[in-house]
Amino acid sequence: MLEMFISLDPVVQALIGTLFTWGMTALGAALVFTSKGVNQKFLDCMLGFAGGVMIAASYWSLLAPAIEMGEGNALPSWVPAAVGFLLGGVFLLMVDKVLPHLHPNLPIGSAEGINPKKRKRSTLLFMAITLHNIPEGLAIGVAFGAVAAGYPSASIMGAIALAIGIGIQNFPEGVAVSMPLRRDGMSRRKSFFYGQFSGAVEPISAVIGALAVVFIEPLLPYALSFAAGAMIFVVAEEVIPGSHENGNSDLASMSLMVGFAVMMILDVALG
C-alpha cells in the first residue's frame, strides 16, 4: 500500500493526504450525532493539542526544510525562510480583516471581517474554521511537492507525518463548528454538514500548493515557510486564545506541549 502511494504523482499524494485530514474534520463533527455537548475542558484540551501540532509542524516539517533548501544559494539560507514566514502571517492577517467570520464559543457581536452582521452565525463559524484550514492544506501540498522536487531535506514519510499530524488536530476543529451550531438550535444533520464541510478547503489548497512548487521549483523554500507563517498566525491569533478563554489555561498549555511533542515525534521518527 505504501509503495503504491509513493509511486503516485505528488499532486495526487497531496489530494489523498488532505482527503484524510478532511475525514478527520468530519469525524469530529460527527460527535454531534452521539452527544448533546462536549465538555469544555475536553474541547480546550483538544484545541491546545491542535495548537501544539501546528507549531511543531511549522518548524519540523516546513521551516527547517526551507532553511536547508536555501543553503548554497546566492542569498543567505535564512532569507527565503524569513521572508516566506512573514508573508504567510501578513497574508492571513489580511484575510482575517476581510473575511467575515466568528470564532467558536464567542457571541455573534464578536464577529470580525467586512460586514459580518449581514451573515448568519453558521456561515461565520464555517468561515472561521475554513480560515484555519487554508494554511494546513497548503502545508501538506508543498510538503509533497518538495519530495517530488528531489530535495534531500524533504522525505515522503515526513510529508505523510505532516498529514497525519494535521489530521489529528482537525478532529477538534470539526467539533468546534458542529457543537456550537447544535446548541444554537440547528439540526444535527445541518450542524454536521457545516462542521465537516469546513475541511473541504484543505484538498483544494493542497493541490494548489503542490502544483505551484512542482511547476515553479525555486518558490519551494518560500512556499514552505509561507505555510508555516500562516499556521503560526492562526495559532497565535485564534487557537491559543480560544483554548484559554474559558479558564482552562493550564490544561490547554500542557495539552499544547503534548501536541508539539507528538508532532515532533511523528516527524522525526517517520521523516
PDB file of C-alpha atoms in Angstrom:
ATOM      1  CA  MET A   1       0.000   0.000   0.000  1.00  0.00           C
ATOM      2  CA  LEU A   2       2.771   2.436   0.957  1.00  0.00           C
ATOM      3  CA  GLU A   3       4.786   1.617  -2.168  1.00  0.00           C
ATOM      4  CA  MET A   4       1.705   2.249  -4.298  1.00  0.00           C
ATOM      5  CA  PHE A   5       1.155   5.615  -2.597  1.00  0.00           C
ATOM      6  CA  ILE A   6       4.803   6.622  -3.074  1.00  0.00           C
ATOM      7  CA  SER A   7       4.581   5.883  -6.805  1.00  0.00           C
ATOM      8  CA  LEU A   8       1.700   8.344  -7.271  1.00  0.00           C
ATOM      9  CA  ASP A   9       2.012  11.864  -8.667  1.00  0.00           C
ATOM     10  CA  PRO A  10       2.754  14.385  -5.863  1.00  0.00           C
ATOM     11  CA  VAL A  11      -0.447  16.290  -6.595  1.00  0.00           C
ATOM     12  CA  VAL A  12      -2.433  13.075  -6.146  1.00  0.00           C
ATOM     13  CA  GLN A  13      -0.489  12.322  -2.956  1.00  0.00           C
ATOM     14  CA  ALA A  14      -1.361  15.762  -1.595  1.00  0.00           C
ATOM     15  CA  LEU A  15      -5.005  15.244  -2.522  1.00  0.00           C
ATOM     16  CA  ILE A  16      -5.159  11.867  -0.764  1.00  0.00           C
ATOM     17  CA  GLY A  17      -3.392  13.270   2.300  1.00  0.00           C
ATOM     18  CA  THR A  18      -5.891  16.105   2.633  1.00  0.00           C
ATOM     19  CA  LEU A  19      -8.864  13.833   1.991  1.00  0.00           C
ATOM     20  CA  PHE A  20      -7.683  12.095   5.174  1.00  0.00           C
ATOM     21  CA  THR A  21      -7.494  15.394   7.060  1.00  0.00           C
ATOM     22  CA  TRP A  22     -10.953  16.332   5.769  1.00  0.00           C
ATOM     23  CA  GLY A  23     -12.203  12.955   7.005  1.00  0.00           C
ATOM     24  CA  MET A  24     -10.825  13.699  10.478  1.00  0.00           C
ATOM     25  CA  THR A  25     -12.700  17.012  10.474  1.00  0.00           C
ATOM     26  CA  ALA A  26     -15.856  15.097   9.573  1.00  0.00           C
ATOM     27  CA  LEU A  27     -15.195  12.591  12.352  1.00  0.00           C
ATOM     28  CA  GLY A  28     -15.027  15.402  14.888  1.00  0.00           C
ATOM     29  CA  ALA A  29     -18.181  16.999  13.503  1.00  0.00           C
ATOM     30  CA  ALA A  30     -19.955  13.613  13.736  1.00  0.00           C
ATOM     31  CA  LEU A  31     -19.898  13.829  17.532  1.00  0.00           C
ATOM     32  CA  VAL A  32     -22.989  15.978  17.134  1.00  0.00           C
ATOM     33  CA  PHE A  33     -24.920  12.753  16.437  1.00  0.00           C
ATOM     34  CA  THR A  34     -23.743  10.957  19.569  1.00  0.00           C
ATOM     35  CA  SER A  35     -23.619  13.688  22.189  1.00  0.00           C
ATOM     36  CA  LYS A  36     -25.655  16.690  23.295  1.00  0.00           C
ATOM     37  CA  GLY A  37     -22.479  18.577  24.019  1.00  0.00           C
ATOM     38  CA  VAL A  38     -18.743  18.281  24.626  1.00  0.00           C
ATOM     39  CA  ASN A  39     -17.138  19.008  27.979  1.00  0.00           C
ATOM     40  CA  GLN A  40     -15.487  22.437  27.775  1.00  0.00           C
ATOM     41  CA  LYS A  41     -12.303  21.191  29.431  1.00  0.00           C
ATOM     42  CA  PHE A  42     -12.048  18.449  26.827  1.00  0.00           C
ATOM     43  CA  LEU A  43     -12.584  20.910  23.988  1.00  0.00           C
ATOM     44  CA  ASP A  44      -9.996  23.362  25.358  1.00  0.00           C
ATOM     45  CA  CYS A  45      -7.589  20.453  25.814  1.00  0.00           C
ATOM     46  CA  MET A  46      -8.077  19.427  22.200  1.00  0.00           C
ATOM     47  CA  LEU A  47      -7.637  22.993  20.951  1.00  0.00           C
ATOM     48  CA  GLY A  48      -4.392  23.284  22.908  1.00  0.00           C
ATOM     49  CA  PHE A  49      -3.237  19.969  21.446  1.00  0.00           C
ATOM     50  CA  ALA A  50      -4.086  21.239  17.958  1.00  0.00           C
ATOM     51  CA  GLY A  51      -2.011  24.368  18.576  1.00  0.00           C
ATOM     52  CA  GLY A  52       0.970  22.280  19.612  1.00  0.00           C
ATOM     53  CA  VAL A  53       0.721  20.118  16.498  1.00  0.00           C
ATOM     54  CA  MET A  54       0.578  23.200  14.279  1.00  0.00           C
ATOM     55  CA  ILE A  55       3.584  24.847  15.959  1.00  0.00           C
ATOM     56  CA  ALA A  56       5.696  21.691  15.697  1.00  0.00           C
ATOM     57  CA  ALA A  57       4.660  21.094  12.089  1.00  0.00           C
ATOM     58  CA  SER A  58       5.563  24.692  11.245  1.00  0.00           C
ATOM     59  CA  TYR A  59       9.157  24.124  12.307  1.00  0.00           C
ATOM     60  CA  TRP A  60       9.961  20.443  11.793  1.00  0.00           C
ATOM     61  CA  SER A  61       8.048  19.929   8.553  1.00  0.00           C
ATOM     62  CA  LEU A  62       8.232  23.389   6.960  1.00  0.00           C
ATOM     63  CA  LEU A  63      10.769  25.921   8.276  1.00  0.00           C
ATOM     64  CA  ALA A  64      13.685  23.531   8.855  1.00  0.00           C
ATOM     65  CA  PRO A  65      13.480  22.063   5.324  1.00  0.00           C
ATOM     66  CA  ALA A  66      13.070  25.584   3.882  1.00  0.00           C
ATOM     67  CA  ILE A  67      16.305  26.707   5.578  1.00  0.00           C
ATOM     68  CA  GLU A  68      18.174  23.620   4.318  1.00  0.00           C
ATOM     69  CA  MET A  69      16.904  24.235   0.786  1.00  0.00           C
ATOM     70  CA  GLY A  70      18.251  27.777   0.929  1.00  0.00           C
ATOM     71  CA  GLU A  71      21.820  26.661   1.567  1.00  0.00           C
ATOM     72  CA  GLY A  72      24.302  27.155  -1.258  1.00  0.00           C
ATOM     73  CA  ASN A  73      22.281  29.876  -2.974  1.00  0.00           C
ATOM     74  CA  ALA A  74      23.280  33.485  -3.575  1.00  0.00           C
ATOM     75  CA  LEU A  75      21.177  34.687  -0.629  1.00  0.00           C
ATOM     76  CA  PRO A  76      21.808  33.580   2.974  1.00  0.00           C
ATOM     77  CA  SER A  77      19.836  30.404   3.750  1.00  0.00           C
ATOM     78  CA  TRP A  78      17.630  32.171   6.286  1.00  0.00           C
ATOM     79  CA  VAL A  79      16.324  34.769   3.809  1.00  0.00           C
ATOM     80  CA  PRO A  80      13.719  32.600   1.986  1.00  0.00           C
ATOM     81  CA  ALA A  81      12.521  31.157   5.312  1.00  0.00           C
ATOM     82  CA  ALA A  82      12.211  34.561   7.000  1.00  0.00           C
ATOM     83  CA  VAL A  83      10.581  36.267   4.011  1.00  0.00           C
ATOM     84  CA  GLY A  84       8.125  33.450   3.362  1.00  0.00           C
ATOM     85  CA  PHE A  85       7.287  33.111   7.067  1.00  0.00           C
ATOM     86  CA  LEU A  86       6.437  36.803   7.449  1.00  0.00           C
ATOM     87  CA  LEU A  87       4.491  36.883   4.174  1.00  0.00           C
ATOM     88  CA  GLY A  88       2.397  33.946   5.397  1.00  0.00           C
ATOM     89  CA  GLY A  89       1.473  35.848   8.542  1.00  0.00           C
ATOM     90  CA  VAL A  90       0.692  39.036   6.615  1.00  0.00           C
ATOM     91  CA  PHE A  91      -1.492  37.111   4.166  1.00  0.00           C
ATOM     92  CA  LEU A  92      -3.552  35.533   6.960  1.00  0.00           C
ATOM     93  CA  LEU A  93      -3.816  38.905   8.706  1.00  0.00           C
ATOM     94  CA  MET A  94      -5.251  40.446   5.547  1.00  0.00           C
ATOM     95  CA  VAL A  95      -7.700  37.584   5.060  1.00  0.00           C
ATOM     96  CA  ASP A  96      -8.672  37.825   8.743  1.00  0.00           C
ATOM     97  CA  LYS A  97      -9.509  41.514   8.321  1.00  0.00           C
ATOM     98  CA  VAL A  98     -11.583  40.968   5.181  1.00  0.00           C
ATOM     99  CA  LEU A  99     -13.303  37.582   5.545  1.00  0.00           C
ATOM    100  CA  PRO A 100     -16.450  37.716   7.722  1.00  0.00           C
ATOM    101  CA  HIS A 101     -16.017  35.090  10.455  1.00  0.00           C
ATOM    102  CA  LEU A 102     -16.802  34.257  14.072  1.00  0.00           C
ATOM    103  CA  HIS A 103     -14.502  32.330  16.375  1.00  0.00           C
ATOM    104  CA  PRO A 104     -16.186  29.363  18.130  1.00  0.00           C
ATOM    105  CA  ASN A 105     -17.788  29.981  21.560  1.00  0.00           C
ATOM    106  CA  LEU A 106     -17.956  33.758  21.023  1.00  0.00           C
ATOM    107  CA  PRO A 107     -21.180  35.804  20.776  1.00  0.00           C
ATOM    108  CA  ILE A 108     -22.341  36.970  17.372  1.00  0.00           C
ATOM    109  CA  GLY A 109     -21.342  40.531  18.288  1.00  0.00           C
ATOM    110  CA  SER A 110     -17.674  39.456  18.281  1.00  0.00           C
ATOM    111  CA  ALA A 111     -17.696  38.560  14.580  1.00  0.00           C
ATOM    112  CA  GLU A 112     -14.840  40.020  12.530  1.00  0.00           C
ATOM    113  CA  GLY A 113     -14.284  40.968   8.892  1.00  0.00           C
ATOM    114  CA  ILE A 114     -16.261  43.086   6.456  1.00  0.00           C
ATOM    115  CA  ASN A 115     -20.000  43.434   7.235  1.00  0.00           C
ATOM    116  CA  PRO A 116     -20.223  40.346   9.496  1.00  0.00           C
ATOM    117  CA  LYS A 117     -23.678  41.381  10.780  1.00  0.00           C
ATOM    118  CA  LYS A 118     -25.132  40.533   7.377  1.00  0.00           C
ATOM    119  CA  ARG A 119     -24.094  36.896   7.751  1.00  0.00           C
ATOM    120  CA  LYS A 120     -25.696  34.023   9.646  1.00  0.00           C
ATOM    121  CA  ARG A 121     -23.876  32.614  12.677  1.00  0.00           C
ATOM    122  CA  SER A 122     -23.500  29.267  10.917  1.00  0.00           C
ATOM    123  CA  THR A 123     -21.791  30.935   7.949  1.00  0.00           C
ATOM    124  CA  LEU A 124     -19.460  32.939  10.199  1.00  0.00           C
ATOM    125  CA  LEU A 125     -18.379  29.846  12.169  1.00  0.00           C
ATOM    126  CA  PHE A 126     -17.812  27.951   8.927  1.00  0.00           C
ATOM    127  CA  MET A 127     -15.650  30.797   7.600  1.00  0.00           C
ATOM    128  CA  ALA A 128     -13.536  30.840  10.781  1.00  0.00           C
ATOM    129  CA  ILE A 129     -12.568  27.164  10.583  1.00  0.00           C
ATOM    130  CA  THR A 130     -12.108  27.429   6.829  1.00  0.00           C
ATOM    131  CA  LEU A 131      -9.580  30.175   7.536  1.00  0.00           C
ATOM    132  CA  HIS A 132      -7.670  27.652   9.691  1.00  0.00           C
ATOM    133  CA  ASN A 133      -7.664  25.025   7.017  1.00  0.00           C
ATOM    134  CA  ILE A 134      -6.212  27.066   4.152  1.00  0.00           C
ATOM    135  CA  PRO A 135      -2.617  27.078   5.504  1.00  0.00           C
ATOM    136  CA  GLU A 136      -2.934  23.483   6.693  1.00  0.00           C
ATOM    137  CA  GLY A 137      -3.858  22.232   3.231  1.00  0.00           C
ATOM    138  CA  LEU A 138      -1.188  24.418   1.648  1.00  0.00           C
ATOM    139  CA  ALA A 139       1.415  22.983   4.025  1.00  0.00           C
ATOM    140  CA  ILE A 140       0.600  19.419   3.014  1.00  0.00           C
ATOM    141  CA  GLY A 141       0.626  20.321  -0.665  1.00  0.00           C
ATOM    142  CA  VAL A 142       4.033  21.983  -0.616  1.00  0.00           C
ATOM    143  CA  ALA A 143       5.454  19.176   1.541  1.00  0.00           C
ATOM    144  CA  PHE A 144       4.582  16.572  -1.099  1.00  0.00           C
ATOM    145  CA  GLY A 145       5.733  18.955  -3.820  1.00  0.00           C
ATOM    146  CA  ALA A 146       9.118  19.250  -2.091  1.00  0.00           C
ATOM    147  CA  VAL A 147       9.526  15.472  -2.208  1.00  0.00           C
ATOM    148  CA  ALA A 148       8.834  15.468  -5.947  1.00  0.00           C
ATOM    149  CA  ALA A 149      11.423  18.215  -6.439  1.00  0.00           C
ATOM    150  CA  GLY A 150      14.061  15.853  -5.026  1.00  0.00           C
ATOM    151  CA  TYR A 151      15.365  17.953  -2.136  1.00  0.00           C
ATOM    152  CA  PRO A 152      17.356  15.856   0.371  1.00  0.00           C
ATOM    153  CA  SER A 153      15.681  17.616   3.310  1.00  0.00           C
ATOM    154  CA  ALA A 154      12.231  16.545   2.089  1.00  0.00           C
ATOM    155  CA  SER A 155      11.010  12.970   2.532  1.00  0.00           C
ATOM    156  CA  ILE A 156       7.801  11.187   1.661  1.00  0.00           C
ATOM    157  CA  MET A 157       7.466   9.905   5.226  1.00  0.00           C
ATOM    158  CA  GLY A 158       7.911  13.418   6.554  1.00  0.00           C
ATOM    159  CA  ALA A 159       5.071  14.623   4.305  1.00  0.00           C
ATOM    160  CA  ILE A 160       2.917  11.699   5.451  1.00  0.00           C
ATOM    161  CA  ALA A 161       3.711  12.538   9.081  1.00  0.00           C
ATOM    162  CA  LEU A 162       2.600  16.111   8.460  1.00  0.00           C
ATOM    163  CA  ALA A 163      -0.710  14.912   7.003  1.00  0.00           C
ATOM    164  CA  ILE A 164      -1.243  12.591   9.981  1.00  0.00           C
ATOM    165  CA  GLY A 165      -0.471  15.355  12.486  1.00  0.00           C
ATOM    166  CA  ILE A 166      -2.766  17.868  10.834  1.00  0.00           C
ATOM    167  CA  GLY A 167      -5.460  15.202  10.554  1.00  0.00           C
ATOM    168  CA  ILE A 168      -5.269  14.564  14.313  1.00  0.00           C
ATOM    169  CA  GLN A 169      -5.655  18.248  15.129  1.00  0.00           C
ATOM    170  CA  ASN A 170      -8.553  18.621  12.665  1.00  0.00           C
ATOM    171  CA  PHE A 171     -10.732  16.486  14.918  1.00  0.00           C
ATOM    172  CA  PRO A 172     -11.389  19.266  17.472  1.00  0.00           C
ATOM    173  CA  GLU A 173     -11.946  21.769  14.665  1.00  0.00           C
ATOM    174  CA  GLY A 174     -14.895  19.736  13.405  1.00  0.00           C
ATOM    175  CA  VAL A 175     -16.268  19.642  16.962  1.00  0.00           C
ATOM    176  CA  ALA A 176     -15.722  23.393  17.338  1.00  0.00           C
ATOM    177  CA  VAL A 177     -18.092  24.120  14.452  1.00  0.00           C
ATOM    178  CA  SER A 178     -20.792  21.459  14.795  1.00  0.00           C
ATOM    179  CA  MET A 179     -21.386  21.641  18.560  1.00  0.00           C
ATOM    180  CA  PRO A 180     -21.982  25.424  18.834  1.00  0.00           C
ATOM    181  CA  LEU A 181     -24.368  25.237  15.874  1.00  0.00           C
ATOM    182  CA  ARG A 182     -26.288  22.415  17.561  1.00  0.00           C
ATOM    183  CA  ARG A 183     -26.507  24.448  20.777  1.00  0.00           C
ATOM    184  CA  ASP A 184     -27.959  27.314  18.732  1.00  0.00           C
ATOM    185  CA  GLY A 185     -30.826  25.087  17.643  1.00  0.00           C
ATOM    186  CA  MET A 186     -29.632  23.862  14.245  1.00  0.00           C
ATOM    187  CA  SER A 187     -30.497  20.263  13.371  1.00  0.00           C
ATOM    188  CA  ARG A 188     -27.873  17.584  13.928  1.00  0.00           C
ATOM    189  CA  ARG A 189     -27.625  16.922  10.189  1.00  0.00           C
ATOM    190  CA  LYS A 190     -27.030  20.564   9.284  1.00  0.00           C
ATOM    191  CA  SER A 191     -24.610  21.022  12.191  1.00  0.00           C
ATOM    192  CA  PHE A 192     -22.603  18.045  10.933  1.00  0.00           C
ATOM    193  CA  PHE A 193     -22.712  19.330   7.353  1.00  0.00           C
ATOM    194  CA  TYR A 194     -21.233  22.716   8.279  1.00  0.00           C
ATOM    195  CA  GLY A 195     -18.683  21.100  10.608  1.00  0.00           C
ATOM    196  CA  GLN A 196     -17.295  18.637   8.081  1.00  0.00           C
ATOM    197  CA  PHE A 197     -17.542  20.955   5.097  1.00  0.00           C
ATOM    198  CA  SER A 198     -15.165  23.423   6.744  1.00  0.00           C
ATOM    199  CA  GLY A 199     -12.412  20.908   5.940  1.00  0.00           C
ATOM    200  CA  ALA A 200     -13.214  20.845   2.223  1.00  0.00           C
ATOM    201  CA  VAL A 201     -10.826  23.722   1.539  1.00  0.00           C
ATOM    202  CA  GLU A 202      -7.802  21.603   2.539  1.00  0.00           C
ATOM    203  CA  PRO A 203      -7.748  19.361  -0.581  1.00  0.00           C
ATOM    204  CA  ILE A 204      -8.187  22.466  -2.750  1.00  0.00           C
ATOM    205  CA  SER A 205      -5.337  24.420  -1.152  1.00  0.00           C
ATOM    206  CA  ALA A 206      -3.142  21.284  -1.076  1.00  0.00           C
ATOM    207  CA  VAL A 207      -3.495  20.736  -4.814  1.00  0.00           C
ATOM    208  CA  ILE A 208      -2.729  24.420  -5.455  1.00  0.00           C
ATOM    209  CA  GLY A 209       0.361  24.238  -3.224  1.00  0.00           C
ATOM    210  CA  ALA A 210       1.650  21.037  -4.831  1.00  0.00           C
ATOM    211  CA  LEU A 211       1.116  22.345  -8.360  1.00  0.00           C
ATOM    212  CA  ALA A 212       2.835  25.634  -7.527  1.00  0.00           C
ATOM    213  CA  VAL A 213       6.064  24.051  -6.279  1.00  0.00           C
ATOM    214  CA  VAL A 214       6.142  21.342  -8.959  1.00  0.00           C
ATOM    215  CA  PHE A 215       5.978  23.899 -11.766  1.00  0.00           C
ATOM    216  CA  ILE A 216       7.845  26.767 -10.068  1.00  0.00           C
ATOM    217  CA  GLU A 217      10.527  24.911  -8.109  1.00  0.00           C
ATOM    218  CA  PRO A 218      12.530  27.991  -6.958  1.00  0.00           C
ATOM    219  CA  LEU A 219       9.472  29.064  -4.946  1.00  0.00           C
ATOM    220  CA  LEU A 220       9.639  25.975  -2.751  1.00  0.00           C
ATOM    221  CA  PRO A 221      11.578  27.389   0.257  1.00  0.00           C
ATOM    222  CA  TYR A 222       9.303  30.436   0.217  1.00  0.00           C
ATOM    223  CA  ALA A 223       6.174  28.279  -0.096  1.00  0.00           C
ATOM    224  CA  LEU A 224       7.153  26.033   2.813  1.00  0.00           C
ATOM    225  CA  SER A 225       7.902  28.971   5.096  1.00  0.00           C
ATOM    226  CA  PHE A 226       4.788  30.832   3.874  1.00  0.00           C
ATOM    227  CA  ALA A 227       2.627  27.916   5.043  1.00  0.00           C
ATOM    228  CA  ALA A 228       4.499  27.897   8.365  1.00  0.00           C
ATOM    229  CA  GLY A 229       3.915  31.616   8.900  1.00  0.00           C
ATOM    230  CA  ALA A 230       0.223  31.267   8.090  1.00  0.00           C
ATOM    231  CA  MET A 231      -0.181  28.423  10.573  1.00  0.00           C
ATOM    232  CA  ILE A 232       1.675  30.243  13.347  1.00  0.00           C
ATOM    233  CA  PHE A 233      -0.581  33.270  12.811  1.00  0.00           C
ATOM    234  CA  VAL A 234      -3.661  31.072  13.254  1.00  0.00           C
ATOM    235  CA  VAL A 235      -2.229  29.522  16.431  1.00  0.00           C
ATOM    236  CA  ALA A 236      -1.263  32.858  17.984  1.00  0.00           C
ATOM    237  CA  GLU A 237      -4.360  34.778  16.908  1.00  0.00           C
ATOM    238  CA  GLU A 238      -7.053  32.189  17.497  1.00  0.00           C
ATOM    239  CA  VAL A 239      -6.169  28.688  18.716  1.00  0.00           C
ATOM    240  CA  ILE A 240      -4.276  29.579  21.895  1.00  0.00           C
ATOM    241  CA  PRO A 241      -6.578  32.468  22.957  1.00  0.00           C
ATOM    242  CA  GLY A 242      -9.622  30.276  22.242  1.00  0.00           C
ATOM    243  CA  SER A 243      -8.297  27.446  24.403  1.00  0.00           C
ATOM    244  CA  HIS A 244      -7.671  29.851  27.324  1.00  0.00           C
ATOM    245  CA  GLU A 245     -10.843  31.942  27.332  1.00  0.00           C
ATOM    246  CA  ASN A 246     -12.882  29.526  29.496  1.00  0.00           C
ATOM    247  CA  GLY A 247     -10.436  29.375  32.404  1.00  0.00           C
ATOM    248  CA  ASN A 248      -8.656  26.166  31.420  1.00  0.00           C
ATOM    249  CA  SER A 249      -5.358  27.815  30.509  1.00  0.00           C
ATOM    250  CA  ASP A 250      -3.093  25.412  32.448  1.00  0.00           C
ATOM    251  CA  LEU A 251      -4.719  22.336  30.923  1.00  0.00           C
ATOM    252  CA  ALA A 252      -4.653  23.880  27.451  1.00  0.00           C
ATOM    253  CA  SER A 253      -0.989  24.855  27.821  1.00  0.00           C
ATOM    254  CA  MET A 254       0.051  21.345  28.841  1.00  0.00           C
ATOM    255  CA  SER A 255      -2.039  19.920  26.001  1.00  0.00           C
ATOM    256  CA  LEU A 256      -0.213  22.239  23.605  1.00  0.00           C
ATOM    257  CA  MET A 257       3.108  20.817  24.799  1.00  0.00           C
ATOM    258  CA  VAL A 258       1.819  17.266  24.328  1.00  0.00           C
ATOM    259  CA  GLY A 259       0.628  18.130  20.819  1.00  0.00           C
ATOM    260  CA  PHE A 260       4.034  19.625  19.999  1.00  0.00           C
ATOM    261  CA  ALA A 261       5.806  16.502  21.287  1.00  0.00           C
ATOM    262  CA  VAL A 262       3.520  14.151  19.329  1.00  0.00           C
ATOM    263  CA  MET A 263       4.067  16.027  16.059  1.00  0.00           C
ATOM    264  CA  MET A 264       7.810  16.267  16.681  1.00  0.00           C
ATOM    265  CA  ILE A 265       7.996  12.510  17.297  1.00  0.00           C
ATOM    266  CA  LEU A 266       5.937  11.786  14.171  1.00  0.00           C
ATOM    267  CA  ASP A 267       8.135  13.977  12.015  1.00  0.00           C
ATOM    268  CA  VAL A 268      11.464  12.782  13.393  1.00  0.00           C
ATOM    269  CA  ALA A 269      10.505   9.101  13.587  1.00  0.00           C
ATOM    270  CA  LEU A 270       8.881   8.943  10.145  1.00  0.00           C
ATOM    271  CA  GLY A 271      10.799  11.696   8.355  1.00  0.00           C
TER     272      GLY A 271
END
